[in-house]
């Protein structure tokens, strides 16, 4: 089944950054839903763990030039 992961995302300074990160996340294979909040620097991602891992999601955010880490 699908899981939900929460990530802290650093380096977002405007609404366009948020849209960019959400678009990157939604384009990833295995991701069905992504919501990113600028005020809290938090992202919530629904994903299929058979297709993509939390580490893959972190790496995709970082490849786009932001900082990302898992919320435990
Ligand atoms: Mo606007 Mo966000 O140029 O990096 S997209 S600050």
PDB file of C-alpha atoms and ligand atoms in Angstrom, residues 13-14 16-17, ligand 1:
ATOM      1  CA  UNK A  13      12.209  31.238  -0.150  1.00  0.00           C
ATOM      2  CA  UNK A  14       9.153  31.916  -2.293  1.00  0.00           C
ATOM      3  CA  UNK A  16       7.639  29.516  -6.883  1.00  0.00           C
ATOM      4  CA  UNK A  17      10.122  27.396  -4.947  1.00  0.00           C
TER       5      UNK A  17
HETATM    6 MO1  LIG B   1      11.912  32.940  -6.653  1.00  0.00          MO
HETATM    7 MO2  LIG B   1      12.237  30.685  -5.063  1.00  0.00          MO
HETATM    8  O1  LIG B   1      13.216  33.430  -7.899  1.00  0.00           O
HETATM    9  O2  LIG B   1      13.983  30.168  -5.256  1.00  0.00           O
HETATM   10  S1  LIG B   1      11.795  30.650  -7.192  1.00  0.00           S
HETATM   11  S2  LIG B   1      13.008  32.706  -4.583  1.00  0.00           S
END
